[in-house]
Amino acid sequence: MPPPANSDNTAARHGDSSLIGHALTAVSGRDVTAFGRTVTATAATLIQPFGDSITATSNHYQSAMTDISKELRRPSIQHRVLNFAQRTPTEIVRSKLSTTEIQHKALTFLPEELLHNIPNNENQYSLFQGFQATLPDPTTSRKSRKTKKDGTKQITDSDAGSDTSSVSKLSKERANLAHQLEMYSIRKNMASSEIREIDIKVSNLNAMRRIVLDRLARLEQEENQIEHEILEVDNKIEDIQDEMDSVHLENDGDSDTPSSDTNNGTFMSESVYGKLSNSGVKVPKKHKSKRRITMPILHEHFEPGTKITEIQAHTDSITSLDFDVPFGTMVTSALDDTVRVWDLSSGRCLGQLEGHRASVRCLQVEDNIVATGSADASIRLWDLSRTEQFQKPHSNRITKKKGYNNGDDADDEETDDGTPSAASAGATSPQEQTSFHDCSLYTLDAHMGEVTALYFQGDTLVSGSADKTLRQWDLEKGRCVQTLDVLWAAAQSSIAPGSDDTKWRTTGKATDRNADFVGALQCFDAALACGTADGMVRLWDLRSGQVHRSLVGHTGPVTCLQFDDVHLVTGSLDRSIRIWDLRTGSIFDVYGYDHPITDMQFDTRRIVSAANQPVAKVYDKADGRHWDCGDAENKSVIDRVRIKDGYLVEGRRDGIVGVWAC
């Protein structure tokens, strides 16, 4: 075969690897002969440097390559090479491996990501040792081993110099003890590994719990939205029915109008009055109640003491607050002379209840009805179901005191870390504003002093005032039906024989002079409980207007109280909370605190109180445990607390309202 060209000699100098790579890349379906030439050139290049001394070997190799070149020119070989070049790697693998082998390799394949995350094998014990450690110990107990060791010691002391069998026994026993010691070490390691695995599982379960908790929150939001849509549809149906009824009445009135006008010729007749009343200002319609069909349960799955949200509600100290249901509607009042309505599910301010001429001292929320008692000696009732949605160009957001201007400058308020402030988070959207102008029902203004306590149930409302009287109101008629003079009742009780301890008492403390005369009250049917500034808790019968029983125990003004079927719980400025048995009138339990109690409320499980501290004091009735709920780093003192079904809302002196899972 002739020697290769100069270009082939130049390529040969780059090494064997480049030649082989060039030969492999030169294989194609269109030029199979070039592959043979490349192989021949490669072989000649490898053999040529040896010179004429191995000419025979070179000729033999060249002849062999000539035969290979002839074989490559055969059509069958060329056809196979063409098929090989056109087949994909997947087809080549399938032609060489069976289906079972391919499935096995696919199942046993591990990606690099999994291999990278494999932890290092730091276990110093083998699998067989671990299996041995799981087997029960065939040896006797520790006590029997100790007895045996003592006996062996006696034998060795007597025969230490002569008996060699005792030495072998001791050696065997030592080997057995060493083996047991090793087994204990292995078992400790296994227990430690199980603890680590449990910790990993707990961490994974906590992550899954957070995911499910987020899903529950989304479900409750969608559920609340659907309830609002149902309420809107019901209200539209009622409006259409009212319009249809009004159309029928107008048609009937038009048919009767001519006869009435001709028969009655007096000025401003009754029919004219009817026309004036019909053509006057449109009376707001009372829509359906906004009572929730389903109750939220999200807060029940939070850890006790978890903060749910925080709202900058006012610019001054909060005087009272209340809400209907967890994540429902909240009403707050403060010394800034405002009463605000909030949506707890979103933290938005829905609007203000305007009408009082001074700050509101006490309030109560029951379904859609809100009762507020003010320092202007008046009581107002509001129906939140009469609200109307409208659009307003500016937002009704509340900022902190130094930047509070009710303008647009506070719209972009942020904290130091760049996150939106609680005020901006709880602001009302400019597209959704609520009008509370038509919500006012009654104004009850028979008191002569500021109203400091009130409670209503059904059609009965009872209020206490600084004028030292309690008044019972009929909400159907909107008027006072009974007035109870506390001082007169105390004087009458002191005149009765054997009742010297029920007369009005003056504690004489300096802090008591500023205390409210009527600190708290609650009524149920005809029963009324009232706590006053003399530390007395009086139980009244509203049917007779007389004091049925007086509970003596507090040494300071009573600021809060609540009762159920069996017990009455009271809080006082004497830094104590007392639980009374209503059946006997005796003290059931007493809890002392470091500071005066300003507010208190309990549910089925917990008693929560505000004790002039930055945290709320919680007493768990189930396990008898006292603990603090709140942010201890916050320097603002909590004055008001409300709890329902483990959902705690607290109001602070800096105007912030905190919501916690309790």
Short mmCIF file of C-alpha atoms in Angstrom, two decimals, residues 45 47 79 104 195 198 248 280 298 303 326 361 366 374-375 393 410 418 429 485 502 529 533 552 557 662:
data_model
loop_
_atom_site.label_atom_id
_atom_site.label_comp_id
_atom_site.label_asym_id
_atom_site.label_seq_id
_atom_site.Cartn_x
_atom_site.Cartn_y
_atom_site.Cartn_z
CA THR A 45 2.37 5.92 10.98
CA ILE A 47 5.04 1.18 12.09
CA HIS A 79 -24.94 -1.74 5.44
CA HIS A 104 -33.44 -3.02 37.18
CA ILE A 195 -34.15 10.09 69.58
CA ILE A 198 -37.86 11.11 66.38
CA HIS A 248 -98.79 47.27 45.72
CA GLY A 280 -89.85 62.38 53.34
CA LEU A 298 -58.12 28.51 63.44
CA GLU A 303 -49.93 27.35 70.62
CA PRO A 326 -63.25 35.21 67.12
CA ARG A 361 -66.12 54.58 79.15
CA GLU A 366 -73.78 41.32 71.11
CA SER A 374 -70.05 57.74 77.66
CA ALA A 375 -68.71 60.37 80.00
CA PRO A 393 -61.18 58.41 47.84
CA ALA A 410 -49.70 58.86 56.89
CA GLY A 418 -39.15 48.88 56.15
CA SER A 429 -59.16 50.03 51.53
CA ASP A 485 -80.09 54.13 94.40
CA THR A 502 -73.37 45.51 104.38
CA ALA A 529 -74.65 41.67 90.29
CA ALA A 533 -66.11 51.49 94.96
CA VAL A 552 -67.94 41.09 101.61
CA PRO A 557 -62.99 49.16 94.67
CA CYS A 662 -54.83 31.80 74.65
#
